[in-house]
Amino acid sequence: MKFLYCAAAGVALLALAACAPSTAPTTGGGDEKTGTLRVWLFDEPNRAPKEKVINEAIQEFTAANAGVKVEVTYIPTTPARHEKFKGAFNDPASAPDVAEYGNTDLAEYATAGGFADLSADLTSQDLTADLVKSATVDGKLYGLPWFIGIRALYYRTDVFTDLGLKPPTTLTQLTESARTIRAKKPDLYGIAVGGEYTFGALPFVWDAGGDIQSLDSAESRKGVKAYTDLLADDVCPPQACAGLTGGKTVELFASGKAAMGILGNFSRSAVDAGAAAGKYAVVPLPGSAEGSIAPAFAGGNNLGVMKNAAHRSLAVKFVQLLGGKAYQAKMYDAMGNLPTLTSAREEVAAREPFLKPFLETVAKGTRFVPIDPAWVKIDNGKVIPTMLQKVATGRATVDQATTEAAAAVKSAFGGS
């Protein structure tokens, strides 16, 4: 990735070059310098804090760009968003200039040709290579990573103290501690895990050396077994846990019904609102080797410029502002969104010790789903949850379930 410098700023910028886009307006779009800049952002259950930050950014942006207004539409994050985006891709009149989108949707949208290639505009010495990859398809950069979601291991400090346990530093210790807790405190699940919790299971697969595209490999099978061993009566009973999603595992831990949980930095407010408030701590999810950290999925959202944008230069500048260090820090304060910029993360971490285990996890390297439209088929088809649930409920062995899942993955990629 090229590093560009803007003389006016005198520093390397994370974002889209502040001077002017280096690429010409794309076909179907334009580069009007005045008028209304249309922006789509995701709605939130509690949108007010986000909206306050966005309005502050709009005020700053319009003050610096005469004759420009910014119109924000908050769109739902439900599956219906896919159709809304596809409609905008095909109809320039309905397309926004700037849009927030989930990074797991990237491949689908890139294949549809909906977003502009920002490879010549985006510059950063402040993004890790892993995060750059999460916004890249076929060598083209389709957005600015705006925030990431990282999962780590939450554990009940009161329970661990009572039983004389220490935070696990290997996956084997995690499993042993979970079984000990369940045996001595049968009213608790040792750890809240779910058969429909794909992003809770994948770190186990990745840590073992496996991958989504090789689920029938010996390494992947080792990781699948390590995770599904927790979906057992002596940890998290399959009749209660096989159908749990990630969100439901958060509810279990927050409500005080589980001693551990693989939760995100974004889960903090939910936990603090529940029975576990004030009685928990967080450490990185350990790997198999002593002191190692299991690779975490780097979920999150990007800010992109639509290929049909009517205000190409203004769209670039707005993404630069909203995705820059100052507003990433503001969005963390407002919504708990973990900044993608290393400098912004360091700034908030200096005043927020809670982030330490998540930042340690990021520093060790994160992983992502295949950046290919096939992932949508795999995800929508619940290939990984079905695999986990079959093992957990005894309907298939690890070998049988992973063989079936691997075939489904291969089919999604067009194989036979």
Short mmCIF file of C-alpha atoms in Angstrom, two decimals:
data_model
loop_
_atom_site.label_atom_id
_atom_site.label_comp_id
_atom_site.label_asym_id
_atom_site.label_seq_id
_atom_site.Cartn_x
_atom_site.Cartn_y
_atom_site.Cartn_z
CA MET A 1 0.00 0.00 0.00
CA LYS A 2 1.36 3.42 -0.93
CA PHE A 3 1.90 6.06 1.70
CA LEU A 4 0.73 9.48 0.63
CA TYR A 5 1.41 12.72 2.40
CA CYS A 6 -0.65 15.87 2.34
CA ALA A 7 1.51 18.95 2.52
CA ALA A 8 -1.27 20.96 4.12
CA ALA A 9 -1.43 18.63 7.07
CA GLY A 10 2.29 17.94 7.29
CA VAL A 11 1.70 14.40 8.57
CA ALA A 12 0.92 10.98 7.23
CA LEU A 13 -2.84 10.60 7.26
CA LEU A 14 -4.78 7.47 7.77
CA ALA A 15 -7.32 8.41 5.38
CA LEU A 16 -8.27 9.39 2.00
CA ALA A 17 -5.83 11.99 0.81
CA ALA A 18 -7.04 15.31 2.08
CA CYS A 19 -5.91 17.28 -0.91
CA ALA A 20 -8.03 15.71 -3.67
CA PRO A 21 -8.85 12.23 -4.92
CA SER A 22 -6.19 10.99 -7.29
CA THR A 23 -8.65 9.00 -9.34
CA ALA A 24 -11.21 10.32 -11.77
CA PRO A 25 -14.93 10.06 -11.01
CA THR A 26 -16.23 6.60 -11.76
CA THR A 27 -18.68 5.78 -14.49
CA GLY A 28 -22.21 6.56 -13.38
CA GLY A 29 -21.05 9.00 -10.72
CA GLY A 30 -19.90 12.58 -10.68
CA ASP A 31 -17.77 15.06 -8.83
CA GLU A 32 -20.06 17.92 -7.90
CA LYS A 33 -18.42 20.30 -5.45
CA THR A 34 -21.60 21.69 -3.88
CA GLY A 35 -25.04 20.41 -2.99
CA THR A 36 -26.15 17.61 -0.69
CA LEU A 37 -23.76 14.83 0.26
CA ARG A 38 -25.85 11.75 0.97
CA VAL A 39 -24.61 9.34 3.62
CA TRP A 40 -25.92 5.95 4.78
CA LEU A 41 -24.95 4.82 8.26
CA PHE A 42 -26.15 1.83 10.23
CA ASP A 43 -28.87 2.30 12.79
CA GLU A 44 -28.19 1.22 16.38
CA PRO A 45 -30.43 0.09 19.26
CA ASN A 46 -29.22 3.19 21.09
CA ARG A 47 -28.46 5.58 18.26
CA ALA A 48 -28.37 8.86 20.18
CA PRO A 49 -24.65 8.79 21.16
CA LYS A 50 -23.62 7.83 17.62
CA GLU A 51 -25.85 10.49 16.10
CA LYS A 52 -24.35 13.13 18.37
CA VAL A 53 -20.83 12.33 17.11
CA ILE A 54 -22.01 12.23 13.50
CA ASN A 55 -23.70 15.61 13.85
CA GLU A 56 -20.49 17.07 15.25
CA ALA A 57 -18.58 15.74 12.23
CA ILE A 58 -21.19 17.16 9.87
CA GLN A 59 -20.92 20.58 11.49
CA GLU A 60 -17.14 20.53 11.08
CA PHE A 61 -17.39 19.29 7.50
CA THR A 62 -19.95 21.82 6.30
CA ALA A 63 -18.04 24.66 7.96
CA ALA A 64 -15.01 23.71 5.87
CA ASN A 65 -16.95 23.16 2.61
CA ALA A 66 -19.10 26.09 1.55
CA GLY A 67 -22.33 25.32 -0.25
CA VAL A 68 -22.43 21.74 1.01
CA LYS A 69 -25.04 20.01 3.14
CA VAL A 70 -24.83 16.48 4.54
CA GLU A 71 -27.91 14.28 4.66
CA VAL A 72 -27.61 11.14 6.80
CA THR A 73 -30.00 8.20 6.53
CA TYR A 74 -29.77 5.53 9.22
CA ILE A 75 -30.43 2.14 7.67
CA PRO A 76 -31.22 -1.17 9.41
CA THR A 77 -28.58 -3.86 9.85
CA THR A 78 -31.08 -6.64 9.12
CA PRO A 79 -30.57 -8.97 6.11
CA ALA A 80 -32.78 -6.55 4.15
CA ARG A 81 -29.76 -4.24 3.93
CA HIS A 82 -28.38 -6.40 1.12
CA GLU A 83 -31.33 -5.59 -1.14
CA LYS A 84 -31.14 -1.92 -0.21
CA PHE A 85 -27.49 -1.79 -1.22
CA LYS A 86 -28.09 -3.72 -4.44
CA GLY A 87 -30.82 -1.28 -5.36
CA ALA A 88 -28.45 1.64 -4.85
CA PHE A 89 -25.76 -0.07 -6.90
CA ASN A 90 -28.13 -0.34 -9.84
CA ASP A 91 -29.81 3.06 -9.53
CA PRO A 92 -27.50 6.10 -9.32
CA ALA A 93 -30.45 8.31 -8.40
CA SER A 94 -31.01 6.39 -5.17
CA ALA A 95 -27.35 5.84 -4.33
CA PRO A 96 -25.69 7.67 -1.43
CA ASP A 97 -22.22 9.12 -1.78
CA VAL A 98 -20.85 7.48 1.37
CA ALA A 99 -21.99 4.31 3.10
CA GLU A 100 -21.12 2.30 6.18
CA TYR A 101 -21.11 -1.45 5.58
CA GLY A 102 -20.12 -4.59 7.43
CA ASN A 103 -16.74 -5.96 6.47
CA THR A 104 -18.16 -9.47 6.00
CA ASP A 105 -20.39 -8.00 3.26
CA LEU A 106 -17.40 -6.65 1.37
CA ALA A 107 -16.89 -9.44 -1.16
CA GLU A 108 -20.57 -9.48 -2.14
CA TYR A 109 -20.65 -5.72 -2.68
CA ALA A 110 -17.32 -5.64 -4.50
CA THR A 111 -18.49 -8.35 -6.89
CA ALA A 112 -21.62 -6.30 -7.55
CA GLY A 113 -19.39 -3.35 -8.45
CA GLY A 114 -21.12 -1.06 -6.00
CA PHE A 115 -18.20 0.64 -4.27
CA ALA A 116 -15.39 2.74 -5.70
CA ASP A 117 -11.83 1.46 -5.65
CA LEU A 118 -9.99 3.74 -3.22
CA SER A 119 -6.56 2.17 -3.65
CA ALA A 120 -5.07 5.40 -4.98
CA ASP A 121 -6.78 7.51 -2.33
CA LEU A 122 -6.34 5.64 0.91
CA THR A 123 -3.12 6.05 2.78
CA SER A 124 -2.00 4.76 6.09
CA GLN A 125 0.97 4.02 8.25
CA ASP A 126 -1.54 3.55 11.00
CA LEU A 127 -3.47 0.42 9.96
CA THR A 128 -2.24 -3.12 10.47
CA ALA A 129 -1.92 -5.34 7.40
CA ASP A 130 -4.71 -7.58 8.75
CA LEU A 131 -7.13 -4.67 8.81
CA VAL A 132 -6.14 -3.50 5.34
CA LYS A 133 -6.90 -7.01 4.08
CA SER A 134 -10.38 -6.84 5.58
CA ALA A 135 -11.21 -3.99 3.18
CA THR A 136 -9.43 -5.39 0.12
CA VAL A 137 -10.65 -7.59 -2.74
CA ASP A 138 -8.38 -8.65 -5.59
CA GLY A 139 -5.84 -6.01 -4.63
CA LYS A 140 -8.38 -3.19 -4.66
CA LEU A 141 -9.27 -1.24 -1.55
CA TYR A 142 -13.00 -0.66 -1.20
CA GLY A 143 -13.24 1.23 2.04
CA LEU A 144 -11.68 2.60 5.17
CA PRO A 145 -11.87 0.24 8.19
CA TRP A 146 -13.81 2.38 10.67
CA PHE A 147 -13.93 0.19 13.73
CA ILE A 148 -13.29 -3.42 14.68
CA GLY A 149 -14.84 -5.85 17.09
CA ILE A 150 -12.48 -8.23 18.91
CA ARG A 151 -13.42 -11.06 21.24
CA ALA A 152 -11.59 -12.16 24.35
CA LEU A 153 -12.27 -14.29 27.43
CA TYR A 154 -14.48 -12.76 30.12
CA TYR A 155 -14.40 -14.63 33.45
CA ARG A 156 -16.07 -14.28 36.83
CA THR A 157 -13.47 -13.13 39.33
CA ASP A 158 -15.62 -14.09 42.33
CA VAL A 159 -16.08 -17.64 41.07
CA PHE A 160 -12.40 -18.09 40.25
CA THR A 161 -11.37 -16.72 43.64
CA ASP A 162 -13.83 -18.92 45.49
CA LEU A 163 -12.55 -22.05 43.72
CA GLY A 164 -8.88 -21.08 43.83
CA LEU A 165 -8.61 -20.91 40.04
CA LYS A 166 -6.38 -18.71 37.95
CA PRO A 167 -7.25 -17.25 34.54
CA PRO A 168 -6.41 -19.93 31.92
CA THR A 169 -3.28 -19.49 29.86
CA THR A 170 -3.93 -22.42 27.51
CA LEU A 171 -7.05 -23.88 25.92
CA THR A 172 -6.49 -27.07 27.91
CA GLN A 173 -6.54 -25.06 31.14
CA LEU A 174 -9.69 -23.28 29.95
CA THR A 175 -11.46 -26.61 29.43
CA GLU A 176 -10.26 -28.00 32.76
CA SER A 177 -11.37 -24.86 34.61
CA ALA A 178 -14.76 -24.94 32.92
CA ARG A 179 -15.28 -28.55 34.01
CA THR A 180 -14.16 -27.81 37.56
CA ILE A 181 -16.59 -24.91 37.84
CA ARG A 182 -19.50 -26.93 36.46
CA ALA A 183 -18.73 -29.80 38.87
CA LYS A 184 -18.44 -27.61 41.96
CA LYS A 185 -21.11 -25.08 41.03
CA PRO A 186 -23.69 -27.02 38.99
CA ASP A 187 -25.94 -23.97 38.79
CA LEU A 188 -23.34 -22.38 36.51
CA TYR A 189 -22.17 -23.23 33.02
CA GLY A 190 -18.38 -23.53 33.05
CA ILE A 191 -18.26 -21.36 29.94
CA ALA A 192 -21.04 -20.06 27.73
CA VAL A 193 -20.46 -21.38 24.21
CA GLY A 194 -22.91 -21.87 21.38
CA GLY A 195 -23.44 -24.20 18.48
CA GLU A 196 -24.44 -21.19 16.41
CA TYR A 197 -21.52 -19.06 17.55
CA THR A 198 -19.30 -19.17 14.46
CA PHE A 199 -16.95 -16.41 15.59
CA GLY A 200 -16.53 -18.06 18.97
CA ALA A 201 -15.53 -21.36 17.37
CA LEU A 202 -13.21 -20.11 14.64
CA PRO A 203 -10.37 -19.05 17.00
CA PHE A 204 -10.11 -22.69 18.10
CA VAL A 205 -9.85 -23.81 14.47
CA TRP A 206 -7.34 -21.11 13.54
CA ASP A 207 -5.23 -21.73 16.64
CA ALA A 208 -4.95 -25.40 15.67
CA GLY A 209 -3.68 -24.41 12.22
CA GLY A 210 -6.97 -25.04 10.44
CA ASP A 211 -9.10 -22.80 8.27
CA ILE A 212 -12.60 -22.36 6.89
CA GLN A 213 -11.53 -23.60 3.47
CA SER A 214 -9.98 -26.78 4.87
CA LEU A 215 -12.42 -27.90 7.54
CA ASP A 216 -11.67 -31.57 6.90
CA SER A 217 -7.93 -31.17 7.55
CA ALA A 218 -6.37 -32.73 10.63
CA GLU A 219 -5.67 -29.25 12.03
CA SER A 220 -9.22 -28.01 11.57
CA ARG A 221 -10.62 -31.18 13.10
CA LYS A 222 -8.42 -30.66 16.15
CA GLY A 223 -9.83 -27.16 16.57
CA VAL A 224 -13.43 -28.29 16.04
CA LYS A 225 -12.98 -30.98 18.67
CA ALA A 226 -11.48 -28.50 21.14
CA TYR A 227 -14.51 -26.24 20.77
CA THR A 228 -17.21 -28.90 20.71
CA ASP A 229 -15.68 -30.55 23.80
CA LEU A 230 -17.08 -27.49 25.61
CA LEU A 231 -20.57 -28.23 24.29
CA ALA A 232 -20.97 -31.05 26.78
CA ASP A 233 -22.95 -31.79 29.92
CA ASP A 234 -19.92 -31.16 32.12
CA VAL A 235 -19.38 -27.64 30.72
CA CYS A 236 -22.29 -26.22 28.66
CA PRO A 237 -24.97 -28.89 28.08
CA PRO A 238 -25.79 -29.35 24.39
CA GLN A 239 -29.53 -29.41 25.00
CA ALA A 240 -29.22 -25.83 26.26
CA CYS A 241 -26.15 -24.61 24.37
CA ALA A 242 -26.17 -26.22 20.92
CA GLY A 243 -28.60 -23.60 19.63
CA LEU A 244 -26.95 -20.58 21.24
CA THR A 245 -25.76 -17.68 19.11
CA GLY A 246 -22.99 -15.32 20.13
CA GLY A 247 -25.57 -12.87 21.40
CA LYS A 248 -27.13 -15.50 23.61
CA THR A 249 -23.76 -16.38 25.15
CA VAL A 250 -23.39 -12.71 26.08
CA GLU A 251 -26.78 -12.87 27.79
CA LEU A 252 -25.79 -16.01 29.70
CA PHE A 253 -22.59 -14.49 31.03
CA ALA A 254 -24.14 -11.11 31.77
CA SER A 255 -27.02 -12.69 33.67
CA GLY A 256 -24.60 -14.54 35.95
CA LYS A 257 -25.39 -18.02 34.61
CA ALA A 258 -21.92 -18.74 33.19
CA ALA A 259 -18.46 -18.41 34.70
CA MET A 260 -16.75 -17.60 31.40
CA GLY A 261 -17.67 -16.37 27.95
CA ILE A 262 -15.98 -15.45 24.67
CA LEU A 263 -17.32 -11.93 24.34
CA GLY A 264 -16.40 -8.81 22.42
CA ASN A 265 -15.12 -5.46 23.60
CA PHE A 266 -18.53 -4.29 22.37
CA SER A 267 -20.24 -6.59 24.94
CA ARG A 268 -19.07 -4.57 27.91
CA SER A 269 -22.20 -2.46 28.33
CA ALA A 270 -24.43 -5.55 28.28
CA VAL A 271 -22.32 -7.26 30.94
CA ASP A 272 -22.22 -4.14 33.09
CA ALA A 273 -26.01 -3.99 32.94
CA GLY A 274 -26.37 -7.56 34.24
CA ALA A 275 -25.76 -9.63 37.35
CA ALA A 276 -22.09 -10.12 36.46
CA ALA A 277 -21.37 -6.38 36.73
CA GLY A 278 -18.37 -5.64 38.93
CA LYS A 279 -17.52 -9.33 39.25
CA TYR A 280 -15.59 -10.04 36.07
CA ALA A 281 -12.28 -9.46 34.33
CA VAL A 282 -11.03 -10.07 30.80
CA VAL A 283 -7.95 -11.82 29.40
CA PRO A 284 -7.06 -12.76 25.82
CA LEU A 285 -8.54 -16.08 24.70
CA PRO A 286 -5.54 -18.39 25.10
CA GLY A 287 -4.20 -20.67 22.42
CA SER A 288 -2.94 -24.23 22.73
CA ALA A 289 0.62 -23.26 23.63
CA GLU A 290 1.36 -21.84 27.07
CA GLY A 291 1.02 -18.06 27.03
CA SER A 292 -0.18 -17.90 23.43
CA ILE A 293 -3.25 -16.04 22.19
CA ALA A 294 -5.76 -17.66 19.85
CA PRO A 295 -6.31 -15.68 16.62
CA ALA A 296 -9.50 -13.63 16.87
CA PHE A 297 -11.91 -12.70 14.12
CA ALA A 298 -11.62 -9.00 13.28
CA GLY A 299 -15.22 -8.07 12.68
CA GLY A 300 -16.28 -4.50 12.17
CA ASN A 301 -17.53 -1.93 9.72
CA ASN A 302 -15.97 0.05 6.88
CA LEU A 303 -16.71 3.43 5.36
CA GLY A 304 -16.89 3.32 1.57
CA VAL A 305 -17.56 5.65 -1.34
CA MET A 306 -20.23 4.49 -3.75
CA LYS A 307 -19.22 3.97 -7.36
CA ASN A 308 -22.31 6.00 -8.29
CA ALA A 309 -21.41 8.85 -5.91
CA ALA A 310 -22.41 12.23 -7.32
CA HIS A 311 -19.86 14.02 -5.11
CA ARG A 312 -16.70 11.93 -5.41
CA SER A 313 -14.21 14.41 -3.92
CA LEU A 314 -16.53 15.45 -1.11
CA ALA A 315 -17.29 11.82 -0.31
CA VAL A 316 -13.57 11.09 -0.01
CA LYS A 317 -13.08 14.08 2.29
CA PHE A 318 -16.02 13.13 4.49
CA VAL A 319 -14.75 9.57 4.90
CA GLN A 320 -11.36 11.01 5.77
CA LEU A 321 -12.86 13.16 8.50
CA LEU A 322 -15.25 10.61 10.00
CA GLY A 323 -12.69 7.81 9.77
CA GLY A 324 -9.81 9.86 11.14
CA LYS A 325 -8.19 9.59 14.53
CA ALA A 326 -10.26 12.27 16.28
CA TYR A 327 -13.64 10.85 15.34
CA GLN A 328 -12.61 7.23 15.85
CA ALA A 329 -11.78 8.20 19.44
CA LYS A 330 -15.10 10.01 19.76
CA MET A 331 -16.97 6.96 18.44
CA TYR A 332 -15.22 4.79 21.02
CA ASP A 333 -16.38 7.11 23.79
CA ALA A 334 -19.90 7.19 22.36
CA MET A 335 -20.44 3.58 21.30
CA GLY A 336 -17.47 1.53 22.50
CA ASN A 337 -16.30 1.03 18.91
CA LEU A 338 -12.67 -0.09 18.94
CA PRO A 339 -10.65 2.17 16.61
CA THR A 340 -8.89 0.67 13.61
CA LEU A 341 -6.10 3.23 13.74
CA THR A 342 -3.21 2.14 15.93
CA SER A 343 -2.70 5.71 17.17
CA ALA A 344 -6.37 6.06 18.09
CA ARG A 345 -6.37 2.72 19.91
CA GLU A 346 -3.28 3.73 21.86
CA GLU A 347 -4.93 7.00 22.81
CA VAL A 348 -8.07 5.39 24.21
CA ALA A 349 -6.11 2.53 25.78
CA ALA A 350 -4.02 5.01 27.75
CA ARG A 351 -7.14 6.05 29.61
CA GLU A 352 -9.05 2.77 29.38
CA PRO A 353 -7.32 -0.30 30.94
CA PHE A 354 -10.30 -2.48 29.94
CA LEU A 355 -8.99 -2.50 26.37
CA LYS A 356 -5.65 -4.13 27.22
CA PRO A 357 -6.59 -7.79 26.50
CA PHE A 358 -8.29 -6.83 23.25
CA LEU A 359 -5.31 -4.80 22.07
CA GLU A 360 -2.97 -7.67 22.99
CA THR A 361 -5.14 -9.91 20.83
CA VAL A 362 -4.99 -7.49 17.91
CA ALA A 363 -1.21 -7.22 18.28
CA LYS A 364 -0.83 -11.00 17.96
CA GLY A 365 -2.68 -10.99 14.64
CA THR A 366 -6.32 -11.31 13.69
CA ARG A 367 -8.07 -13.41 11.06
CA PHE A 368 -10.93 -12.84 8.68
CA VAL A 369 -13.47 -14.85 6.70
CA PRO A 370 -12.79 -15.57 3.01
CA ILE A 371 -13.17 -12.33 1.09
CA ASP A 372 -15.28 -13.95 -1.58
CA PRO A 373 -19.03 -13.99 -2.37
CA ALA A 374 -18.89 -17.66 -1.38
CA TRP A 375 -18.72 -16.59 2.28
CA VAL A 376 -22.28 -15.25 2.07
CA LYS A 377 -23.45 -18.69 0.93
CA ILE A 378 -21.48 -20.40 3.68
CA ASP A 379 -22.77 -18.02 6.32
CA ASN A 380 -26.39 -17.97 5.18
CA GLY A 381 -26.34 -21.75 4.82
CA LYS A 382 -25.13 -22.09 8.44
CA VAL A 383 -22.45 -24.51 7.31
CA ILE A 384 -20.26 -24.03 10.38
CA PRO A 385 -23.09 -23.99 12.96
CA THR A 386 -24.55 -27.16 11.45
CA MET A 387 -21.15 -28.83 11.74
CA LEU A 388 -20.77 -27.79 15.38
CA GLN A 389 -24.30 -28.78 16.33
CA LYS A 390 -24.05 -32.23 14.76
CA VAL A 391 -20.93 -32.96 16.78
CA ALA A 392 -22.33 -31.49 19.99
CA THR A 393 -25.57 -33.46 19.80
CA GLY A 394 -23.92 -36.71 18.76
CA ARG A 395 -25.53 -36.83 15.33
CA ALA A 396 -22.10 -37.03 13.71
CA THR A 397 -18.49 -37.58 14.64
CA VAL A 398 -15.97 -34.76 14.20
CA ASP A 399 -14.66 -36.47 11.06
CA GLN A 400 -18.13 -36.93 9.58
CA ALA A 401 -19.32 -33.40 10.36
CA THR A 402 -16.16 -31.72 9.08
CA THR A 403 -16.18 -33.80 5.89
CA GLU A 404 -19.75 -32.70 5.20
CA ALA A 405 -18.96 -29.05 6.02
CA ALA A 406 -15.85 -29.07 3.83
CA ALA A 407 -17.93 -30.33 0.91
CA ALA A 408 -20.45 -27.51 1.46
CA VAL A 409 -17.64 -24.94 1.54
CA LYS A 410 -16.15 -26.35 -1.65
CA SER A 411 -19.55 -26.20 -3.35
CA ALA A 412 -19.99 -22.58 -2.27
CA PHE A 413 -16.71 -21.76 -3.98
CA GLY A 414 -17.90 -23.44 -7.16
CA GLY A 415 -16.14 -26.74 -6.66
CA SER A 416 -17.66 -30.17 -7.07
#
